[in-house]
Coordinates of C-alpha atoms and ligand atoms in Angstrom, one line a residue:
Chain Y
M79 CA 125.1 -220.8 9.9
S80 CA 126.7 -222.5 12.6
A81 CA 128.7 -219.8 14.7
A82 CA 127.1 -216.3 14.4
D83 CA 129.7 -213.7 14.4
F84 CA 128.8 -210.1 15.1
E85 CA 130.9 -207.2 13.9
M86 CA 130.8 -203.5 14.9
S87 CA 132.6 -200.4 13.8
N88 CA 132.2 -196.7 13.9
R89 CA 130.8 -195.4 10.5
P90 CA 129.1 -192.3 9.8
R91 CA 125.2 -192.6 9.7
R92 CA 123.8 -194.1 6.5
D93 CA 122.1 -191.8 4.1
Y94 CA 119.7 -194.0 2.2
S95 CA 118.7 -191.4 -0.6
L96 CA 119.9 -192.1 -4.1
V97 CA 121.4 -188.8 -4.6
G98 CA 123.1 -188.0 -1.3
E99 CA 126.4 -188.5 0.7
S100 CA 126.3 -192.3 0.5
T101 CA 125.6 -192.2 -3.1
R102 CA 128.7 -190.0 -3.5
R103 CA 130.8 -192.4 -1.2
A104 CA 129.6 -195.7 -2.9
I105 CA 130.7 -194.4 -6.2
E106 CA 134.0 -193.0 -5.1
T107 CA 135.0 -196.3 -3.3
G108 CA 134.1 -198.5 -6.2
L109 CA 131.2 -200.1 -4.3
A110 CA 128.7 -198.9 -7.0
S111 CA 128.4 -200.8 -10.3
A112 CA 131.1 -203.2 -9.0
E113 CA 132.0 -206.8 -10.1
W114 CA 130.4 -209.2 -7.7
Y115 CA 131.5 -212.6 -6.8
H116 CA 130.2 -215.6 -8.7
T117 CA 130.7 -219.2 -7.8
E118 CA 132.5 -221.0 -10.5
V119 CA 129.9 -223.1 -12.7
A120 CA 131.0 -224.9 -16.0
R121 CA 129.5 -223.0 -18.9
K122 CA 127.7 -226.0 -20.2
T123 CA 125.9 -226.7 -17.0
M124 CA 125.0 -222.9 -16.7
K125 CA 123.5 -223.0 -20.1
E126 CA 121.4 -226.0 -19.1
L127 CA 120.2 -224.1 -15.8
M128 CA 119.4 -221.1 -17.9
Q129 CA 117.3 -222.6 -20.2
R130 CA 113.6 -221.3 -20.6
S131 CA 110.6 -223.2 -20.6
D132 CA 107.0 -222.2 -20.9
A133 CA 105.5 -225.3 -19.2
P134 CA 106.2 -224.7 -15.5
A135 CA 105.2 -221.1 -15.5
I136 CA 102.0 -221.9 -17.6
R137 CA 101.1 -224.6 -15.1
D138 CA 101.7 -222.2 -12.2
T139 CA 100.0 -219.3 -13.8
M140 CA 96.8 -221.3 -14.6
L141 CA 96.7 -222.7 -11.0
W142 CA 97.3 -219.1 -9.7
I143 CA 94.5 -217.5 -11.7
G144 CA 92.2 -220.7 -11.1
L145 CA 92.5 -220.2 -7.4
I146 CA 92.1 -216.5 -7.7
L147 CA 88.8 -216.9 -9.7
G148 CA 87.6 -219.6 -7.4
S149 CA 88.2 -217.7 -4.1
A150 CA 87.0 -214.6 -5.5
A151 CA 83.7 -216.7 -6.5
G152 CA 83.4 -217.9 -3.0
A153 CA 84.2 -214.6 -1.4
I154 CA 81.4 -213.1 -3.5
T155 CA 78.9 -215.7 -2.9
F156 CA 79.1 -215.8 0.9
W157 CA 79.8 -211.8 0.9
G158 CA 77.9 -210.7 4.2
T159 CA 78.4 -213.8 5.9
W160 CA 81.4 -214.9 8.0
W161 CA 81.9 -217.5 5.4
C162 CA 83.6 -215.1 3.1
V163 CA 86.5 -214.8 5.5
P164 CA 88.4 -217.9 4.5
F165 CA 87.9 -217.1 0.9
F166 CA 89.2 -213.8 1.2
A167 CA 92.1 -214.8 3.2
V168 CA 93.0 -217.2 0.4
Y169 CA 92.2 -214.6 -2.4
G170 CA 94.3 -211.9 -0.4
V171 CA 97.3 -213.9 -0.4
L172 CA 97.2 -214.8 -4.1
Y173 CA 96.5 -211.2 -5.0
G174 CA 98.7 -209.5 -2.5
S175 CA 101.5 -211.9 -1.9
A176 CA 102.0 -214.4 -4.8
S177 CA 101.8 -211.4 -7.3
D178 CA 105.2 -210.2 -5.8
S179 CA 107.0 -213.2 -7.1
R180 CA 105.2 -213.1 -10.5
W181 CA 106.2 -209.6 -10.8
H182 CA 109.6 -210.4 -10.0
E183 CA 110.4 -213.4 -12.1
C184 CA 108.4 -212.0 -15.2
G185 CA 110.3 -208.8 -14.8
H186 CA 113.6 -210.7 -15.1
G187 CA 111.9 -212.4 -18.2
T188 CA 112.7 -215.9 -16.9
A189 CA 109.3 -217.2 -15.8
F190 CA 108.3 -218.0 -19.5
K191 CA 110.0 -218.7 -22.5
T192 CA 107.6 -216.7 -24.6
R193 CA 108.3 -212.9 -24.0
W194 CA 104.8 -211.6 -24.4
M195 CA 103.8 -214.1 -21.6
N196 CA 106.3 -212.5 -19.2
D197 CA 105.1 -208.9 -20.2
V198 CA 101.4 -209.8 -19.7
V199 CA 101.8 -211.2 -16.1
Y200 CA 104.3 -208.6 -15.3
Q201 CA 101.9 -205.9 -16.1
I202 CA 98.9 -207.7 -14.1
A203 CA 101.1 -208.5 -11.1
S204 CA 102.4 -204.8 -11.1
F205 CA 98.9 -203.6 -11.0
M206 CA 97.9 -205.9 -8.1
L207 CA 100.9 -204.6 -6.0
M208 CA 100.4 -201.0 -6.8
R209 CA 103.8 -200.9 -8.4
N210 CA 104.4 -198.6 -11.3
P211 CA 105.7 -201.4 -14.0
V212 CA 108.1 -198.9 -15.4
V213 CA 109.7 -197.4 -12.2
W214 CA 110.0 -200.7 -10.7
R215 CA 111.5 -202.4 -13.6
W216 CA 114.3 -200.0 -13.3
S217 CA 114.6 -199.8 -9.4
H218 CA 114.9 -203.7 -9.5
A219 CA 117.7 -203.4 -12.2
R220 CA 119.4 -201.1 -9.7
H221 CA 118.7 -203.6 -6.8
H222 CA 120.6 -206.2 -8.9
T223 CA 123.6 -204.0 -9.7
D224 CA 124.1 -202.5 -6.4
T225 CA 122.5 -205.1 -3.9
I226 CA 122.0 -203.5 -0.5
I227 CA 124.7 -200.7 -1.3
V228 CA 123.5 -197.7 0.7
G229 CA 123.0 -194.7 -1.3
R230 CA 122.5 -196.8 -4.6
D231 CA 120.0 -199.6 -4.0
A232 CA 116.2 -198.4 -4.3
E233 CA 114.9 -201.6 -2.7
I234 CA 116.4 -201.8 0.8
A235 CA 113.4 -203.1 3.0
V236 CA 114.8 -202.4 6.4
M237 CA 117.3 -199.6 6.8
R238 CA 119.6 -199.0 9.7
P239 CA 119.0 -198.3 12.4
P240 CA 115.8 -200.3 11.6
D241 CA 112.4 -198.7 12.0
L242 CA 110.9 -201.7 13.9
L243 CA 107.3 -200.3 13.8
R244 CA 107.4 -199.7 10.1
A245 CA 108.7 -203.4 9.6
A246 CA 105.9 -204.6 11.8
L247 CA 103.2 -202.4 10.0
A248 CA 104.6 -204.1 6.8
F249 CA 103.1 -207.3 7.9
T250 CA 99.6 -205.7 7.8
G251 CA 100.1 -204.3 4.5
Y252 CA 99.4 -200.8 5.4
G253 CA 103.1 -199.9 5.9
D254 CA 103.9 -200.4 2.1
F255 CA 100.3 -199.2 1.0
R256 CA 100.7 -195.8 2.5
H257 CA 103.9 -195.2 0.4
A258 CA 102.7 -197.1 -2.7
L259 CA 99.5 -195.2 -3.2
P260 CA 100.8 -191.9 -2.9
A261 CA 103.8 -192.7 -5.1
L262 CA 101.5 -193.8 -7.8
L263 CA 99.3 -190.6 -7.5
R264 CA 102.4 -188.5 -7.8
Q265 CA 103.8 -190.2 -10.7
A266 CA 100.3 -190.0 -12.4
S267 CA 100.5 -186.2 -11.8
G268 CA 103.4 -186.3 -13.9
R269 CA 106.2 -186.0 -11.1
L270 CA 109.0 -188.3 -10.4
S271 CA 111.2 -188.1 -7.4
D272 CA 114.9 -187.2 -7.7
D273 CA 115.6 -190.8 -6.5
E274 CA 113.5 -192.3 -9.2
K275 CA 115.2 -189.9 -11.8
S276 CA 118.5 -191.3 -10.5
Y277 CA 117.7 -194.8 -11.7
I278 CA 115.3 -194.3 -14.7
P279 CA 116.5 -193.1 -17.9
E280 CA 115.0 -189.8 -19.2
T281 CA 113.7 -191.6 -22.2
E282 CA 111.4 -193.7 -20.0
W283 CA 110.0 -190.8 -17.7
Q284 CA 107.0 -190.4 -19.8
R285 CA 106.1 -194.0 -20.0
A286 CA 106.2 -194.2 -16.2
V287 CA 103.7 -191.4 -15.9
V288 CA 101.5 -193.1 -18.4
A289 CA 101.6 -196.3 -16.5
A290 CA 100.6 -194.6 -13.5
R291 CA 97.8 -193.1 -14.9
W292 CA 96.4 -196.5 -16.2
H293 CA 96.5 -197.8 -12.8
V294 CA 95.1 -194.7 -11.1
A295 CA 92.2 -195.0 -13.8
I296 CA 91.3 -198.6 -12.9
Y297 CA 91.3 -197.7 -9.1
V298 CA 89.2 -194.7 -9.8
A299 CA 86.7 -196.9 -11.7
T300 CA 86.7 -199.4 -8.8
V301 CA 85.9 -196.8 -6.2
A302 CA 83.2 -195.6 -8.7
V303 CA 81.5 -199.1 -8.8
A304 CA 81.8 -199.4 -5.1
L305 CA 79.8 -196.1 -4.6
Y306 CA 77.4 -196.9 -7.2
T307 CA 76.5 -200.2 -5.8
R308 CA 77.1 -198.8 -2.4
S309 CA 79.2 -201.9 -1.6
F310 CA 82.6 -202.4 -0.2
L311 CA 83.0 -205.6 -2.2
P312 CA 84.5 -204.1 -5.2
L313 CA 87.3 -202.5 -3.0
M314 CA 87.8 -206.0 -1.3
L315 CA 88.3 -207.6 -4.7
I316 CA 90.5 -204.9 -6.3
G317 CA 92.9 -202.6 -4.2
L318 CA 92.5 -203.7 -0.7
P319 CA 94.0 -207.3 -1.1
R320 CA 97.2 -205.3 -1.4
I321 CA 96.8 -204.6 2.3
Y322 CA 95.1 -207.7 3.7
G323 CA 96.8 -210.2 1.5
S324 CA 100.4 -208.9 1.7
W325 CA 101.6 -210.6 4.9
H326 CA 103.2 -213.6 3.1
M327 CA 105.1 -211.5 0.9
V328 CA 106.6 -209.6 3.7
L329 CA 107.2 -212.6 5.7
T330 CA 109.2 -214.3 3.1
G331 CA 110.6 -211.0 1.5
L332 CA 112.2 -209.6 4.6
L333 CA 114.4 -212.4 5.0
Q334 CA 116.1 -211.8 2.0
H335 CA 118.5 -209.5 3.4
I336 CA 117.6 -208.3 7.0
G337 CA 120.4 -208.2 9.5
L338 CA 123.1 -209.1 7.1
A339 CA 126.0 -207.0 5.8
D340 CA 125.6 -204.0 3.7
N341 CA 128.2 -202.3 1.3
V342 CA 129.8 -205.5 0.2
I343 CA 129.8 -206.9 -3.2
D344 CA 129.6 -210.7 -2.5
H345 CA 125.9 -212.1 -2.3
R346 CA 127.0 -214.8 -0.1
L347 CA 127.3 -212.2 2.7
N348 CA 124.3 -209.8 2.2
S349 CA 121.7 -212.3 1.1
R350 CA 119.9 -215.2 2.8
T351 CA 118.9 -218.7 1.5
V352 CA 116.2 -220.2 3.5
Y353 CA 114.6 -223.6 3.3
M354 CA 110.8 -223.3 3.4
N355 CA 107.7 -225.4 3.2
P356 CA 106.3 -226.2 -0.3
V357 CA 103.3 -223.9 -0.1
S358 CA 105.3 -220.8 0.6
R359 CA 108.0 -221.9 -2.0
W360 CA 105.1 -221.9 -4.6
I361 CA 103.7 -218.6 -3.5
Y362 CA 107.2 -217.2 -3.5
W363 CA 108.4 -218.9 -6.8
N364 CA 111.6 -220.3 -4.9
M365 CA 112.8 -216.8 -4.2
N366 CA 113.9 -218.5 -0.8
Y367 CA 116.9 -219.4 -2.8
H368 CA 118.0 -215.8 -2.6
V369 CA 121.7 -216.1 -3.0
E370 CA 121.6 -218.2 -5.9
H371 CA 119.2 -215.9 -7.6
H372 CA 121.4 -212.9 -7.0
M373 CA 124.4 -214.6 -8.1
F374 CA 122.6 -216.0 -11.6
P375 CA 119.6 -213.8 -12.2
M376 CA 119.3 -215.7 -15.5
V377 CA 118.4 -219.0 -13.8
P378 CA 114.5 -219.4 -13.7
Y379 CA 112.8 -220.1 -10.7
H380 CA 112.0 -223.6 -11.3
A381 CA 115.7 -224.4 -11.9
L382 CA 116.9 -222.7 -8.6
P383 CA 116.7 -225.8 -6.4
R384 CA 119.2 -227.5 -9.0
L385 CA 121.4 -224.4 -8.8
H386 CA 121.3 -224.6 -5.0
A387 CA 122.3 -228.3 -4.9
L388 CA 125.2 -227.5 -7.4
I389 CA 126.9 -224.5 -5.6
K390 CA 125.9 -225.0 -1.8
H391 CA 129.3 -226.2 -1.1
D392 CA 130.4 -222.5 -1.8
L393 CA 127.6 -220.7 0.1
P394 CA 127.1 -220.0 3.9
A395 CA 124.8 -222.7 5.3
P396 CA 121.3 -221.9 4.4
N397 CA 118.7 -221.2 7.3
P398 CA 116.6 -224.4 7.9
S399 CA 113.4 -222.8 8.2
M400 CA 111.8 -219.1 8.4
W401 CA 111.6 -219.5 12.1
H402 CA 115.2 -220.2 12.3
A403 CA 116.2 -217.1 10.1
Y404 CA 113.8 -214.6 12.1
K405 CA 115.4 -215.9 15.3
E406 CA 118.7 -215.2 13.9
A407 CA 117.9 -211.8 12.6
W408 CA 115.9 -210.4 15.5
P409 CA 118.7 -209.7 18.0
V410 CA 120.7 -208.2 15.2
L411 CA 117.7 -205.8 14.5
L412 CA 117.6 -204.9 18.1
R413 CA 121.2 -204.3 18.5
Q414 CA 121.1 -202.1 15.3
L415 CA 118.7 -199.8 17.2
R416 CA 121.7 -198.7 19.4
Y417 CA 124.6 -199.4 17.0
E418 CA 123.6 -199.3 13.3
D419 CA 126.8 -200.8 12.1
F420 CA 126.0 -204.0 13.7
Y421 CA 125.4 -207.0 11.5
L422 CA 125.2 -210.7 11.1
K423 CA 128.6 -211.8 9.5
R424 CA 127.8 -215.0 7.1
E425 CA 130.4 -217.7 7.5
L426 CA 131.6 -219.1 4.4
P427 CA 132.7 -222.7 4.2
A428 CA 136.2 -223.5 4.9
T429 CA 136.7 -224.3 1.1
A430 CA 135.0 -221.3 -0.2
R431 CA 137.1 -218.5 -1.7
P432 CA 136.4 -215.0 0.2
Y433 CA 136.2 -212.2 -2.3
R434 CA 137.1 -208.6 -1.8
H435 CA 137.5 -208.8 1.7
E436 CA 138.6 -205.1 2.2
F437 CA 135.1 -204.0 1.5
H438 CA 133.7 -206.1 4.4
N439 CA 136.0 -204.8 7.0
M440 CA 136.6 -201.2 6.0
A441 CA 134.5 -198.2 6.9
V442 CA 133.2 -196.7 3.6
S443 CA 134.1 -193.2 4.9
A444 CA 137.6 -194.2 5.6
A445 CA 138.1 -195.6 2.2
A446 CA 136.8 -192.4 0.7
E447 CA 139.6 -190.5 2.5
Chain F
M41 CA 142.3 -199.5 -40.9
A42 CA 140.0 -202.5 -40.6
E43 CA 141.9 -205.8 -40.4
W44 CA 140.5 -209.5 -40.1
I45 CA 141.4 -211.0 -36.7
E46 CA 141.3 -214.7 -35.8
A47 CA 138.8 -215.1 -32.8
C48 CA 138.7 -218.8 -32.3
A49 CA 138.2 -222.1 -34.3
A50 CA 134.6 -222.6 -35.6
G51 CA 134.1 -225.6 -33.4
D52 CA 135.1 -223.8 -30.2
I53 CA 131.5 -222.5 -30.0
D54 CA 128.5 -224.7 -29.5
E55 CA 125.5 -224.1 -31.7
E56 CA 123.3 -221.3 -30.2
D57 CA 126.0 -220.0 -27.9
V58 CA 128.5 -217.3 -27.5
M59 CA 132.1 -216.9 -26.6
R60 CA 134.3 -213.8 -25.2
F61 CA 137.3 -212.9 -27.4
D62 CA 139.6 -210.1 -26.1
H63 CA 141.9 -208.4 -28.4
A64 CA 144.2 -205.4 -28.2
G65 CA 142.4 -204.1 -25.0
R66 CA 139.0 -204.6 -26.3
T67 CA 136.3 -207.2 -25.5
F68 CA 134.0 -208.9 -28.1
A69 CA 131.3 -211.5 -28.2
V70 CA 131.2 -214.1 -30.8
Y71 CA 128.0 -216.0 -31.6
R72 CA 127.1 -219.1 -33.2
S73 CA 123.6 -219.3 -34.5
P74 CA 121.3 -222.3 -34.4
D75 CA 121.7 -222.3 -38.0
D76 CA 125.3 -222.5 -37.7
E77 CA 126.3 -218.7 -38.7
Y78 CA 128.7 -216.7 -36.9
F79 CA 128.4 -213.2 -35.7
A80 CA 130.3 -210.8 -33.4
T81 CA 129.4 -207.8 -31.4
D82 CA 131.1 -205.7 -28.7
G83 CA 131.5 -207.7 -25.6
L84 CA 130.0 -205.6 -23.1
C85 CA 126.3 -204.7 -22.4
T86 CA 125.4 -201.1 -23.3
H87 CA 123.4 -201.0 -20.0
E88 CA 126.3 -201.7 -17.7
R89 CA 129.8 -203.1 -18.2
V90 CA 128.8 -206.8 -18.1
H91 CA 130.3 -209.4 -20.3
L92 CA 127.6 -210.9 -22.7
A93 CA 129.5 -214.0 -23.3
D94 CA 128.1 -215.1 -19.9
G95 CA 124.5 -214.7 -21.1
L96 CA 122.1 -216.8 -22.9
V97 CA 121.5 -217.2 -26.7
M98 CA 118.0 -218.0 -27.9
D99 CA 117.5 -218.1 -31.4
D100 CA 118.9 -214.7 -32.6
I101 CA 118.7 -213.1 -29.1
I102 CA 121.6 -212.7 -26.7
E103 CA 120.2 -212.0 -23.1
C104 CA 122.6 -210.2 -20.7
P105 CA 123.3 -212.2 -17.5
K106 CA 123.1 -209.2 -15.2
H107 CA 119.5 -207.8 -15.8
N108 CA 118.3 -209.9 -18.6
G109 CA 118.4 -207.2 -21.2
R110 CA 118.1 -208.5 -24.7
F111 CA 119.8 -207.7 -28.0
N112 CA 119.5 -209.2 -31.5
Y113 CA 123.2 -209.9 -31.9
K114 CA 122.7 -210.2 -35.7
T115 CA 121.7 -206.5 -35.9
G116 CA 122.8 -205.3 -32.5
A117 CA 119.3 -203.9 -31.8
A118 CA 118.5 -203.4 -28.3
K119 CA 115.1 -204.9 -27.7
G120 CA 113.7 -203.0 -24.7
A121 CA 114.5 -202.0 -21.0
P122 CA 116.8 -202.0 -19.5
V123 CA 118.8 -202.0 -22.5
C124 CA 118.2 -198.9 -24.7
V125 CA 121.4 -198.4 -26.8
N126 CA 122.2 -200.8 -29.7
L127 CA 125.3 -203.0 -29.7
K128 CA 128.0 -202.6 -32.2
T129 CA 128.2 -205.3 -34.5
Y130 CA 131.3 -206.6 -36.6
P131 CA 131.7 -208.5 -40.0
V132 CA 132.3 -212.0 -39.5
K133 CA 133.8 -214.8 -41.8
V134 CA 134.9 -218.4 -41.4
T135 CA 138.1 -219.5 -43.2
A136 CA 139.9 -222.9 -42.9
G137 CA 137.9 -223.6 -39.8
K138 CA 138.9 -220.3 -38.2
V139 CA 136.2 -217.6 -37.3
L140 CA 137.5 -214.0 -38.2
I141 CA 136.1 -210.8 -37.2
E142 CA 137.0 -207.5 -38.9
I143 CA 137.9 -204.9 -36.3
E144 CA 139.1 -201.3 -37.0
Ligands
FES771 S1 124.1 -204.9 -17.7 FE1 123.2 -205.8 -19.4 S2 121.0 -205.6 -18.9 FE2 122.1 -204.5 -17.4

């Protein structure tokens, strides 16, 4: 964006629980389950963009699995020497980062045309990420219904005021791991949190518990093998890559929404499209076109560049690089430490149609009064 | 009492596609299957209030544009999370090039 514009106002502190005060206000003001802005696209063109195909995802998945197996073989061969390090570096990113985009796209059912292929890759990627496949399917549905609506969205990565230590720890993988593993253990013990129960229908609760138990069983087996063989290697291959390999997922994923508006119903204002290098785009499966994805979640990852070209006239200018996007977001996060209402207001092109501006300018609390 | 209402001309919908039809404060989705048959369901997804006519028809499946929930539009059956409740379907006939649906 050309001229960044910052806005402040005095709103009450945000309550990020999904059953609290912000939830009540979001429902009362109509922010929850609202109708969101969409750029006009002719039905015929949209139908073409939405078309499913197995070929791109089969190609990418074979490459992904081939690289995983190849780097694992190298890591095992050179285990005990420094030569294993580059193999683990590659293996970790494929396991701990590329799995995120595969989880995401297959969860939407848009990666492959064939349903079971989406389901198989979804289950494998969920395991790699220590994500309960049932819980996260529903949390992601909520993320699309109520993107960055405080009190409703279960997937807000950086809350306000931002916890910068936590955000920094996220790059090490530990920040997320220390929540993911206890959550999995809790779910395996049969307990879902109130937040989880707020977005998962009751009919799915038992399935979530069973899925968690399968994951925990595999981790227990891995630990048992490590103890039996008196080697750390099994854990370096299963489980720990979630820590040492997730930096790329965090690097790309944090940019999706940080520093931008919350409590608006226009993805052009709360999501970010960032141009990236081809390797990152392959790992991330084109989720750098994030405004486009949120506006039209039916469009498969391989068609997002075409969608971007088609609608970019109606979107804020994309960030030309990750570096540019972080440089833009960093001062906003710093300001939010003192003023949590501070945010980066995206500028729409002069020809673009603004949408429901009342939400952008009004304090949610005031609207509730 | 049920009556037959004209929804559109048969040629208004492409093969393997869907169209929205609003009538008397209600909204419906009218489908043309790949083998050139016509079907009708309620127009809104049973997960959230989203128009299915913006979704994608693949064989006998309509995929919702919001969270990609899938229904069999011929039977109304929900095909799995995040859609858990079936869609209501309506009888359809084509007469003199017009698509009619039977609505109570
Ligand atoms: S609104 Fe249709 S699947 Fe969610």
